[in-house]
Amino acid sequence: MKAVAHRFLAIGMLFAAVGACAQDDLLDLLGPVETPDAFVSATFKDTRIINGQSNETPAGGVLHFVIAHRFGQISDGAYALWGLDNASMRMGFDYGITDRLSIGVARNTFQKTYEANLKARLLRQSNTVPLSITGYSAIACNGLRWTEPDRENYFSSRLSYVHQLVIARKVNSKMSLALTPSVVHHNLVSTPQEAHDEYVIGAGGRFKLSQRVSINGEYFLRLNPREAYNNSLSLGVDIETGGHVFQLHVTNSQGMFERAFLTETAGKWLDGNIYFGFNLSRVFTVSER
Amino acid sequence: MKHSLTFTLAAAGLLASTGATAQQFMTRSAHVDFFSSTPAEDISAITEQASAVLDLASQNIAFQVPIISFHFEKALMEEHFNENYLESEKFPSATFTGNVSGLNTDAAVGQEQPVTATGTLSIHGVDVERTVEGTAVRTAAGWNLEARFDVPTEDHNIPIPKLVRSKIAESISVTLQAELNPR
């Protein structure tokens, strides 16, 4: 009787051995999902957090068009419809030469400034790399007529430069943070005492409220500040709808290019000198991959 | 005598399980593509990084497709696919586990035979019981499997916002092709 039990046990083991090849074990056989070359996508929804650059660049072959407005000061009150009567504009085109390198041009109402810029992803966050580093360099050209045309004026006096590193990390699917050390060089300064180089460090982030909506914030701290200006603080919302990203925000900076908001922010939050504004971006796939 | 029979059975079991591993076929470079067609826009994506395994003895089958490996023509579509629709950070792979019926393991090389796979299709973390028709062809080394089926986005809790509903089909057509070799 005992021997019979043994026999059944052995038969049982045989079936167990076959059963062990059941479906879920087959999946185990395939192991964990391996995609070693996968970079983290969409640390930020757009190439800018608000005013400042994010680590993102347009993908290769993609033209990224941004039209941005900053209205007048909210403290202007009802007479100027809280600033909406006075808009300052920036129109920018950025083109992704590759997934890691883009070039751009822009025109700003503010001081009729023209811009040319270069942005490169130096390091991209992935399974093995903890953060992204993107370099951004821009040259800005003041387009205003000379205030004293009779005197000898140099074209170089119109130019200013900015160089930045955007060090970003997508902490999780909702939260991303960025740290932005920057240097701004003014070819022309108002007094001999003023420094030509200003150093600024920025911090920004986003938190996704839903799949297509996030709240964003950023602050830029000037390390060798000029008295007349303030540090830039901006708060906003990103709304993504297919090929568009709408960024709505309030900020104490009216200028929309780096030199202007990093080193020439005139508004004070506590005095209500803040501006409502938006960036509206649209991508066009010029050459498909 | 009775004991020796027990041993024989156990030994047979051991042999059978060894034989079973020799009868497993797999690949890590299966092809999967999908296609969404609407009057407004056609969207397609391809991966060649899907894994598949077929156990001939049990006729069980498993597929695993890394979501992030799908490539689109437009970069923004790829970003939205991963970020907004499939949520690939939360659900990194789509899987199918099931059983194949109608597979004649003694078929001649090159002979195409219709087969049916019944099992669980898991996409976006939602499991759906599915029966999928396909074809199997025995090759010199292993097996070629092909199937085409539709995946309604609603089944897998993938909401399509109203704004883009005219551009994304309600049901996505999926094609898979796997060349399996002995494991």
Coordinates of C-alpha atoms in Angstrom, one line a residue:
Chain A
M1 CA 0.0 0.0 0.0
K2 CA 2.8 2.3 0.9
A3 CA 4.6 1.4 -2.3
V4 CA 1.5 2.4 -4.3
A5 CA 1.5 5.7 -2.5
H6 CA 5.1 6.1 -3.6
R7 CA 4.2 5.4 -7.1
F8 CA 1.5 8.0 -7.1
L9 CA 3.9 10.5 -5.6
A10 CA 6.4 9.8 -8.5
I11 CA 3.6 10.2 -11.1
G12 CA 2.6 13.4 -9.3
M13 CA 6.2 14.7 -9.5
L14 CA 6.2 13.9 -13.2
F15 CA 3.1 16.0 -13.8
A16 CA 4.5 18.7 -11.6
A17 CA 7.6 18.9 -13.8
V18 CA 5.5 19.4 -16.9
G19 CA 3.3 21.9 -15.0
A20 CA 6.3 23.9 -14.1
C21 CA 6.6 24.9 -17.7
A22 CA 3.3 26.8 -17.2
Q23 CA 2.6 30.1 -18.9
D24 CA 3.9 32.5 -16.2
D25 CA 7.1 30.7 -15.9
L26 CA 7.6 31.1 -19.6
L27 CA 7.3 34.9 -19.0
D28 CA 9.9 34.6 -16.3
L29 CA 12.1 32.8 -18.8
L30 CA 12.1 36.0 -20.9
G31 CA 13.4 37.9 -17.9
P32 CA 12.9 41.6 -17.1
V33 CA 12.4 44.1 -19.9
E34 CA 15.7 45.2 -21.2
T35 CA 16.1 48.5 -23.1
P36 CA 19.6 49.7 -22.2
D37 CA 19.7 52.6 -24.7
A38 CA 16.4 54.2 -23.5
F39 CA 16.8 57.8 -22.4
V40 CA 14.3 59.3 -20.0
S41 CA 11.7 61.2 -22.0
A42 CA 9.9 64.5 -21.4
T43 CA 11.7 65.7 -18.2
F44 CA 9.9 68.9 -19.1
K45 CA 7.1 69.4 -21.6
D46 CA 8.8 72.2 -23.4
T47 CA 12.2 73.6 -24.1
R48 CA 11.6 76.2 -21.4
I49 CA 10.4 75.7 -17.8
I50 CA 8.9 79.2 -17.8
N51 CA 11.3 81.9 -18.9
G52 CA 14.4 79.8 -18.4
Q53 CA 15.6 76.9 -20.4
S54 CA 14.8 73.3 -19.6
N55 CA 17.1 70.4 -20.6
E56 CA 14.8 69.6 -23.6
T57 CA 15.7 70.4 -27.2
P58 CA 13.5 69.8 -30.3
A59 CA 14.0 66.3 -31.7
G60 CA 16.1 65.9 -34.9
G61 CA 14.2 67.3 -37.9
V62 CA 11.7 69.1 -35.8
L63 CA 11.0 72.8 -36.0
H64 CA 9.8 74.2 -32.8
F65 CA 8.0 77.6 -33.0
V66 CA 7.2 79.6 -29.9
I67 CA 5.2 82.7 -29.7
A68 CA 5.3 84.3 -26.2
H69 CA 3.6 87.3 -24.7
R70 CA 4.2 89.2 -21.4
F71 CA 1.5 91.7 -20.7
G72 CA 1.8 94.9 -18.7
Q73 CA 2.1 95.1 -14.9
I74 CA -0.9 93.7 -13.1
S75 CA -0.6 96.7 -10.7
D76 CA -1.6 99.0 -13.6
G77 CA -5.2 98.1 -12.6
A78 CA -8.5 98.0 -14.4
Y79 CA -7.8 101.0 -16.6
A80 CA -5.1 99.0 -18.5
L81 CA -7.1 95.8 -17.9
W82 CA -4.5 94.6 -15.4
G83 CA -1.8 94.9 -18.0
L84 CA -3.5 93.2 -21.0
D85 CA -3.4 96.5 -22.9
N86 CA 0.4 96.4 -23.1
A87 CA 1.9 93.3 -24.6
S88 CA 5.5 92.5 -25.2
M89 CA 6.2 89.7 -27.6
R90 CA 8.9 87.1 -28.4
M91 CA 8.8 85.0 -31.6
G92 CA 11.3 82.2 -31.7
F93 CA 12.2 79.4 -34.1
D94 CA 14.3 76.5 -32.9
Y95 CA 15.3 73.6 -35.2
G96 CA 16.6 70.2 -34.1
I97 CA 19.6 69.3 -36.2
T98 CA 19.9 66.1 -34.3
D99 CA 18.1 64.7 -31.2
R100 CA 20.9 66.3 -29.2
L101 CA 21.6 69.6 -31.0
S102 CA 19.4 72.6 -31.9
I103 CA 19.9 76.1 -33.2
G104 CA 17.5 78.9 -33.0
V105 CA 16.7 82.5 -33.8
A106 CA 14.2 84.9 -32.1
R107 CA 13.0 88.5 -32.1
N108 CA 11.8 90.3 -29.0
T109 CA 9.8 93.4 -28.6
F110 CA 11.9 94.2 -25.6
Q111 CA 14.7 96.6 -26.9
K112 CA 13.9 95.2 -30.4
T113 CA 16.3 92.4 -29.6
Y114 CA 17.4 89.7 -32.0
E115 CA 18.7 86.4 -30.7
A116 CA 20.7 83.5 -32.0
N117 CA 21.2 80.4 -29.9
L118 CA 22.7 77.0 -29.7
K119 CA 21.5 74.2 -27.4
A120 CA 23.1 70.8 -26.9
R121 CA 22.2 67.8 -24.8
L122 CA 25.6 66.9 -23.3
L123 CA 24.3 64.2 -21.0
R124 CA 21.0 62.4 -21.0
Q125 CA 19.3 60.7 -18.0
S126 CA 18.8 57.0 -18.5
N127 CA 18.7 53.7 -16.6
T128 CA 22.4 54.2 -15.8
V129 CA 22.8 58.0 -15.9
P130 CA 21.2 59.8 -13.0
L131 CA 20.7 63.3 -14.6
S132 CA 20.7 65.3 -17.8
I133 CA 23.0 68.1 -18.6
T134 CA 22.2 70.5 -21.4
G135 CA 24.3 73.4 -22.5
Y136 CA 22.8 76.6 -23.8
S137 CA 24.5 79.6 -25.4
A138 CA 22.9 82.7 -26.9
I139 CA 23.9 86.0 -28.4
A140 CA 21.5 88.9 -28.1
C141 CA 21.6 92.0 -30.3
N142 CA 19.9 95.2 -29.1
G143 CA 18.1 96.6 -32.1
L144 CA 17.2 100.1 -30.8
R145 CA 18.4 103.2 -32.6
W146 CA 21.4 104.7 -30.9
T147 CA 20.4 107.2 -28.3
E148 CA 23.4 109.5 -29.3
P149 CA 23.8 108.9 -33.0
D150 CA 26.4 111.7 -33.3
R151 CA 28.9 110.0 -31.1
E152 CA 31.0 107.1 -32.4
N153 CA 29.0 103.9 -31.7
Y154 CA 30.3 100.4 -32.1
F155 CA 28.1 97.5 -33.2
S156 CA 29.7 95.3 -30.6
S157 CA 28.1 97.6 -28.0
R158 CA 24.7 96.1 -29.0
L159 CA 25.8 92.6 -28.1
S160 CA 25.4 90.5 -25.0
Y161 CA 26.0 86.8 -24.4
V162 CA 24.7 84.1 -22.1
H163 CA 26.1 80.7 -21.3
Q164 CA 24.2 78.2 -19.2
L165 CA 24.2 74.6 -18.1
V166 CA 20.8 73.1 -17.3
I167 CA 21.4 70.2 -14.9
A168 CA 18.0 68.4 -14.7
R169 CA 16.6 65.3 -13.2
K170 CA 13.3 63.6 -13.8
V171 CA 12.8 62.5 -10.2
N172 CA 9.7 60.4 -11.1
S173 CA 6.9 60.6 -13.7
K174 CA 5.4 63.6 -11.9
M175 CA 8.3 65.6 -10.6
S176 CA 11.3 67.1 -12.5
L177 CA 13.9 69.5 -11.1
A178 CA 16.6 71.7 -12.7
L179 CA 19.5 73.7 -11.6
T180 CA 20.9 76.3 -14.0
P181 CA 24.2 78.0 -13.4
S182 CA 24.6 80.9 -15.9
V183 CA 27.0 83.6 -16.8
V184 CA 25.8 86.8 -18.7
H185 CA 28.3 89.0 -20.4
H186 CA 27.4 92.6 -21.3
N187 CA 29.7 94.2 -23.9
L188 CA 28.5 97.6 -22.8
V189 CA 27.7 98.6 -19.2
S190 CA 26.4 101.9 -18.0
T191 CA 29.2 102.9 -15.7
P192 CA 32.9 101.9 -15.5
Q193 CA 32.2 100.4 -12.1
E194 CA 29.7 97.9 -13.3
A195 CA 30.8 94.3 -14.0
H196 CA 30.7 93.0 -17.5
D197 CA 30.1 89.5 -16.3
E198 CA 27.1 88.6 -14.0
Y199 CA 26.7 85.2 -12.5
V200 CA 23.3 83.8 -11.8
I201 CA 22.1 80.5 -10.5
G202 CA 18.6 79.3 -11.2
A203 CA 16.4 76.6 -9.8
G204 CA 13.2 75.3 -11.4
G205 CA 10.8 72.5 -11.4
R206 CA 7.6 71.0 -12.5
F207 CA 4.9 68.8 -10.9
K208 CA 2.4 67.1 -13.0
L209 CA -1.2 67.4 -11.8
S210 CA -2.5 65.1 -14.6
Q211 CA -1.2 63.5 -17.8
R212 CA -1.3 66.8 -19.7
V213 CA -1.2 69.5 -17.0
S214 CA 1.7 70.5 -14.7
I215 CA 2.5 73.4 -12.4
N216 CA 5.9 75.0 -12.8
G217 CA 8.1 77.4 -10.9
E218 CA 11.5 78.9 -11.2
Y219 CA 13.8 81.4 -9.4
F220 CA 17.0 83.0 -10.5
L221 CA 19.5 84.2 -7.8
R222 CA 22.0 86.8 -9.0
L223 CA 25.3 86.3 -7.3
N224 CA 26.9 89.7 -8.0
P225 CA 23.7 91.8 -8.3
R226 CA 23.3 95.3 -9.6
E227 CA 21.1 97.4 -7.2
A228 CA 18.6 98.6 -9.7
Y229 CA 17.2 95.1 -10.5
N230 CA 15.6 92.2 -8.8
N231 CA 15.8 88.4 -8.8
S232 CA 13.4 86.7 -11.2
L233 CA 10.6 84.6 -9.8
S234 CA 7.9 82.9 -12.0
L235 CA 5.0 80.5 -11.4
G236 CA 3.0 78.9 -14.1
V237 CA 1.0 76.1 -15.6
D238 CA 1.7 73.9 -18.6
I239 CA -1.2 72.6 -20.6
E240 CA -0.4 70.1 -23.4
T241 CA -2.9 69.6 -26.3
G242 CA -1.5 67.3 -29.0
G243 CA 1.2 69.3 -30.9
H244 CA 0.8 72.4 -28.8
V245 CA 2.1 73.3 -25.3
F246 CA 0.5 76.3 -23.6
Q247 CA 2.4 77.8 -20.7
L248 CA 0.6 80.4 -18.7
H249 CA 2.4 82.2 -15.9
V250 CA 2.9 85.2 -13.7
T251 CA 6.4 86.6 -13.4
N252 CA 8.2 89.7 -12.3
S253 CA 10.3 89.7 -15.5
Q254 CA 9.0 91.3 -18.6
G255 CA 11.9 90.4 -20.8
M256 CA 11.8 86.9 -22.4
F257 CA 15.4 86.3 -23.3
E258 CA 18.2 85.3 -20.9
R259 CA 20.0 88.6 -20.4
A260 CA 16.8 90.4 -19.8
F261 CA 15.2 88.1 -17.2
L262 CA 18.4 87.0 -15.5
T263 CA 20.0 90.4 -15.0
E264 CA 17.4 93.1 -15.8
T265 CA 14.2 92.0 -13.9
A266 CA 12.6 95.3 -12.8
G267 CA 9.4 94.1 -11.3
K268 CA 8.9 93.4 -7.5
W269 CA 6.4 90.7 -6.5
L270 CA 5.6 92.5 -3.2
D271 CA 4.7 95.7 -5.1
G272 CA 2.5 93.9 -7.5
N273 CA 4.8 94.7 -10.4
I274 CA 4.2 91.3 -11.9
Y275 CA 3.3 90.3 -15.5
F276 CA 0.8 87.8 -16.8
G277 CA 2.0 86.0 -19.8
F278 CA 2.1 82.9 -22.0
N279 CA 4.3 80.8 -24.2
L280 CA 2.6 78.9 -26.9
S281 CA 4.7 76.4 -28.7
R282 CA 3.9 74.3 -31.8
V283 CA 6.2 71.6 -33.4
F284 CA 6.4 70.9 -37.1
T285 CA 8.1 67.7 -38.2
V286 CA 10.2 69.0 -41.1
S287 CA 12.0 65.7 -41.9
E288 CA 10.7 62.4 -40.6
R289 CA 13.1 60.0 -38.9
Chain B
M1 CA 10.6 -4.7 -7.5
K2 CA 7.9 -2.1 -6.7
H3 CA 10.6 0.3 -5.6
S4 CA 12.6 -0.1 -8.8
L5 CA 9.4 0.8 -10.7
T6 CA 9.1 4.0 -8.6
F7 CA 12.7 4.8 -9.5
T8 CA 12.0 4.1 -13.2
L9 CA 9.1 6.5 -13.1
A10 CA 11.1 9.2 -11.3
A11 CA 13.9 8.8 -13.8
A12 CA 11.4 9.0 -16.7
G13 CA 10.1 12.3 -15.1
L14 CA 13.6 13.6 -15.0
L15 CA 14.2 12.7 -18.6
A16 CA 10.9 14.2 -19.7
S17 CA 11.7 17.5 -18.0
T18 CA 15.1 17.5 -19.7
G19 CA 13.4 16.8 -23.0
A20 CA 11.0 19.7 -22.4
T21 CA 13.7 22.3 -22.2
A22 CA 15.1 21.1 -25.4
Q23 CA 11.7 21.7 -26.9
Q24 CA 11.6 25.4 -26.0
F25 CA 12.0 27.9 -28.8
M26 CA 12.6 31.6 -28.3
T27 CA 13.7 35.0 -29.7
R28 CA 14.6 38.4 -28.3
S29 CA 14.1 40.2 -31.6
A30 CA 10.5 39.6 -32.6
H31 CA 8.8 42.2 -34.8
V32 CA 5.7 44.0 -33.5
D33 CA 4.1 46.9 -35.2
F34 CA 0.8 48.7 -34.8
F35 CA -1.3 51.0 -37.0
S36 CA -4.0 53.5 -36.2
S37 CA -5.9 54.8 -39.2
T38 CA -8.3 57.7 -39.2
P39 CA -9.3 60.1 -42.0
A40 CA -7.3 62.8 -40.3
E41 CA -4.0 60.9 -39.7
D42 CA -2.3 57.5 -40.0
I43 CA 0.0 56.6 -37.1
S44 CA 2.3 53.6 -36.9
A45 CA 5.1 52.4 -34.7
I46 CA 7.5 49.5 -34.9
T47 CA 9.7 47.6 -32.5
E48 CA 12.1 44.7 -33.3
Q49 CA 12.9 44.2 -29.6
A50 CA 10.0 42.0 -28.5
S51 CA 10.7 38.6 -26.8
A52 CA 8.8 35.4 -27.4
V53 CA 9.0 31.9 -26.1
L54 CA 7.1 28.7 -27.2
D55 CA 7.1 25.5 -25.2
L56 CA 6.4 22.7 -27.6
A57 CA 5.5 20.1 -25.0
S58 CA 2.8 22.2 -23.2
Q59 CA 2.1 24.3 -26.3
N60 CA 2.3 27.3 -24.0
I61 CA 3.4 30.6 -25.4
A62 CA 4.6 34.0 -24.0
F63 CA 5.3 37.4 -25.6
Q64 CA 6.9 40.4 -23.9
V65 CA 7.1 43.8 -25.7
P66 CA 9.0 46.7 -24.2
I67 CA 6.8 49.7 -24.7
I68 CA 9.7 52.2 -24.8
S69 CA 11.2 50.3 -27.7
F70 CA 8.4 51.4 -30.1
H71 CA 9.6 53.9 -32.7
F72 CA 7.4 56.4 -34.4
E73 CA 8.1 58.6 -37.4
K74 CA 7.3 61.7 -35.3
A75 CA 9.3 62.2 -32.1
L76 CA 6.4 64.0 -30.3
M77 CA 4.1 61.0 -31.0
E78 CA 6.6 58.7 -29.4
E79 CA 6.9 61.0 -26.3
H80 CA 3.1 61.2 -26.0
F81 CA 2.7 57.5 -26.5
N82 CA 5.1 56.8 -23.6
E83 CA 4.1 59.7 -21.4
N84 CA 0.4 60.1 -21.8
Y85 CA -1.1 57.0 -23.3
L86 CA 0.8 53.8 -22.4
E87 CA 2.6 55.3 -19.3
S88 CA 5.7 53.2 -20.0
E89 CA 7.4 54.2 -16.8
K90 CA 4.6 52.6 -14.8
F91 CA 3.9 49.8 -17.2
P92 CA 7.2 49.0 -19.0
S93 CA 6.0 46.1 -21.1
A94 CA 3.0 44.6 -22.8
T95 CA 2.7 40.8 -22.5
F96 CA 0.7 37.9 -23.8
T97 CA 0.7 34.5 -22.1
G98 CA -1.5 31.7 -23.4
N99 CA -1.8 28.3 -25.0
V100 CA -1.7 27.5 -28.7
S101 CA -4.1 25.1 -30.1
G102 CA -4.0 23.4 -33.5
L103 CA -0.3 23.3 -33.6
N104 CA 1.0 20.1 -35.4
T105 CA 4.5 19.7 -34.0
D106 CA 5.3 17.1 -36.6
A107 CA 4.5 19.3 -39.5
A108 CA 6.9 19.5 -42.5
V109 CA 9.3 22.4 -42.7
G110 CA 7.8 25.3 -44.6
Q111 CA 4.2 24.1 -44.1
E112 CA 2.0 26.9 -43.0
Q113 CA -0.7 26.0 -40.4
P114 CA -3.4 28.1 -38.9
V115 CA -3.3 28.2 -35.1
T116 CA -5.2 29.8 -32.3
A117 CA -3.7 31.3 -29.2
T118 CA -5.9 31.7 -26.1
G119 CA -4.7 33.6 -23.1
T120 CA -4.2 36.9 -21.3
L121 CA -3.2 40.1 -23.2
S122 CA -1.8 42.6 -20.7
I123 CA -1.3 46.2 -21.9
H124 CA -1.2 49.3 -19.8
G125 CA -1.5 47.1 -16.7
V126 CA -5.0 45.8 -17.8
D127 CA -5.4 42.1 -18.4
V128 CA -7.9 41.0 -21.1
E129 CA -8.7 37.4 -22.0
R130 CA -8.2 37.1 -25.7
T131 CA -8.3 34.5 -28.5
V132 CA -6.0 35.4 -31.3
E133 CA -5.7 33.7 -34.7
G134 CA -2.4 33.3 -36.4
T135 CA -0.1 31.1 -38.5
A136 CA 2.8 28.9 -37.5
V137 CA 5.4 27.6 -39.9
R138 CA 8.1 25.1 -38.9
T139 CA 11.5 26.2 -40.1
A140 CA 14.8 24.3 -40.3
A141 CA 15.8 25.4 -36.9
G142 CA 12.6 26.4 -35.1
W143 CA 9.2 28.1 -35.7
N144 CA 7.9 31.2 -37.4
L145 CA 4.8 32.7 -35.7
E146 CA 2.6 35.4 -37.2
A147 CA -0.5 37.0 -35.9
R148 CA -2.6 40.1 -36.5
F149 CA -5.3 41.4 -34.1
D150 CA -7.1 44.5 -33.0
V151 CA -6.7 46.1 -29.6
P152 CA -9.5 48.5 -28.6
T153 CA -7.8 51.3 -26.5
E154 CA -10.9 51.3 -24.2
D155 CA -10.3 47.7 -23.2
H156 CA -6.9 48.6 -21.7
N157 CA -8.0 51.8 -20.0
I158 CA -6.2 54.1 -22.4
P159 CA -8.3 57.2 -22.6
I160 CA -8.1 59.3 -25.8
P161 CA -8.9 63.0 -25.1
K162 CA -11.7 64.6 -27.1
L163 CA -9.3 67.0 -28.9
V164 CA -7.3 64.2 -30.6
R165 CA -10.1 61.6 -31.0
S166 CA -10.3 62.4 -34.7
K167 CA -6.6 61.5 -35.1
I168 CA -6.4 58.3 -33.1
A169 CA -8.4 55.2 -34.0
E170 CA -10.5 53.5 -31.3
S171 CA -9.1 50.2 -32.2
I172 CA -5.4 49.7 -33.0
S173 CA -4.3 47.1 -35.4
V174 CA -1.3 45.0 -34.2
T175 CA 0.9 42.7 -36.2
L176 CA 3.5 40.5 -34.7
Q177 CA 6.1 38.3 -36.3
A178 CA 8.5 36.1 -34.4
E179 CA 11.2 33.8 -35.7
L180 CA 11.8 31.3 -32.8
N181 CA 15.0 29.3 -32.4
P182 CA 15.8 26.4 -30.0
R183 CA 16.6 27.7 -26.6

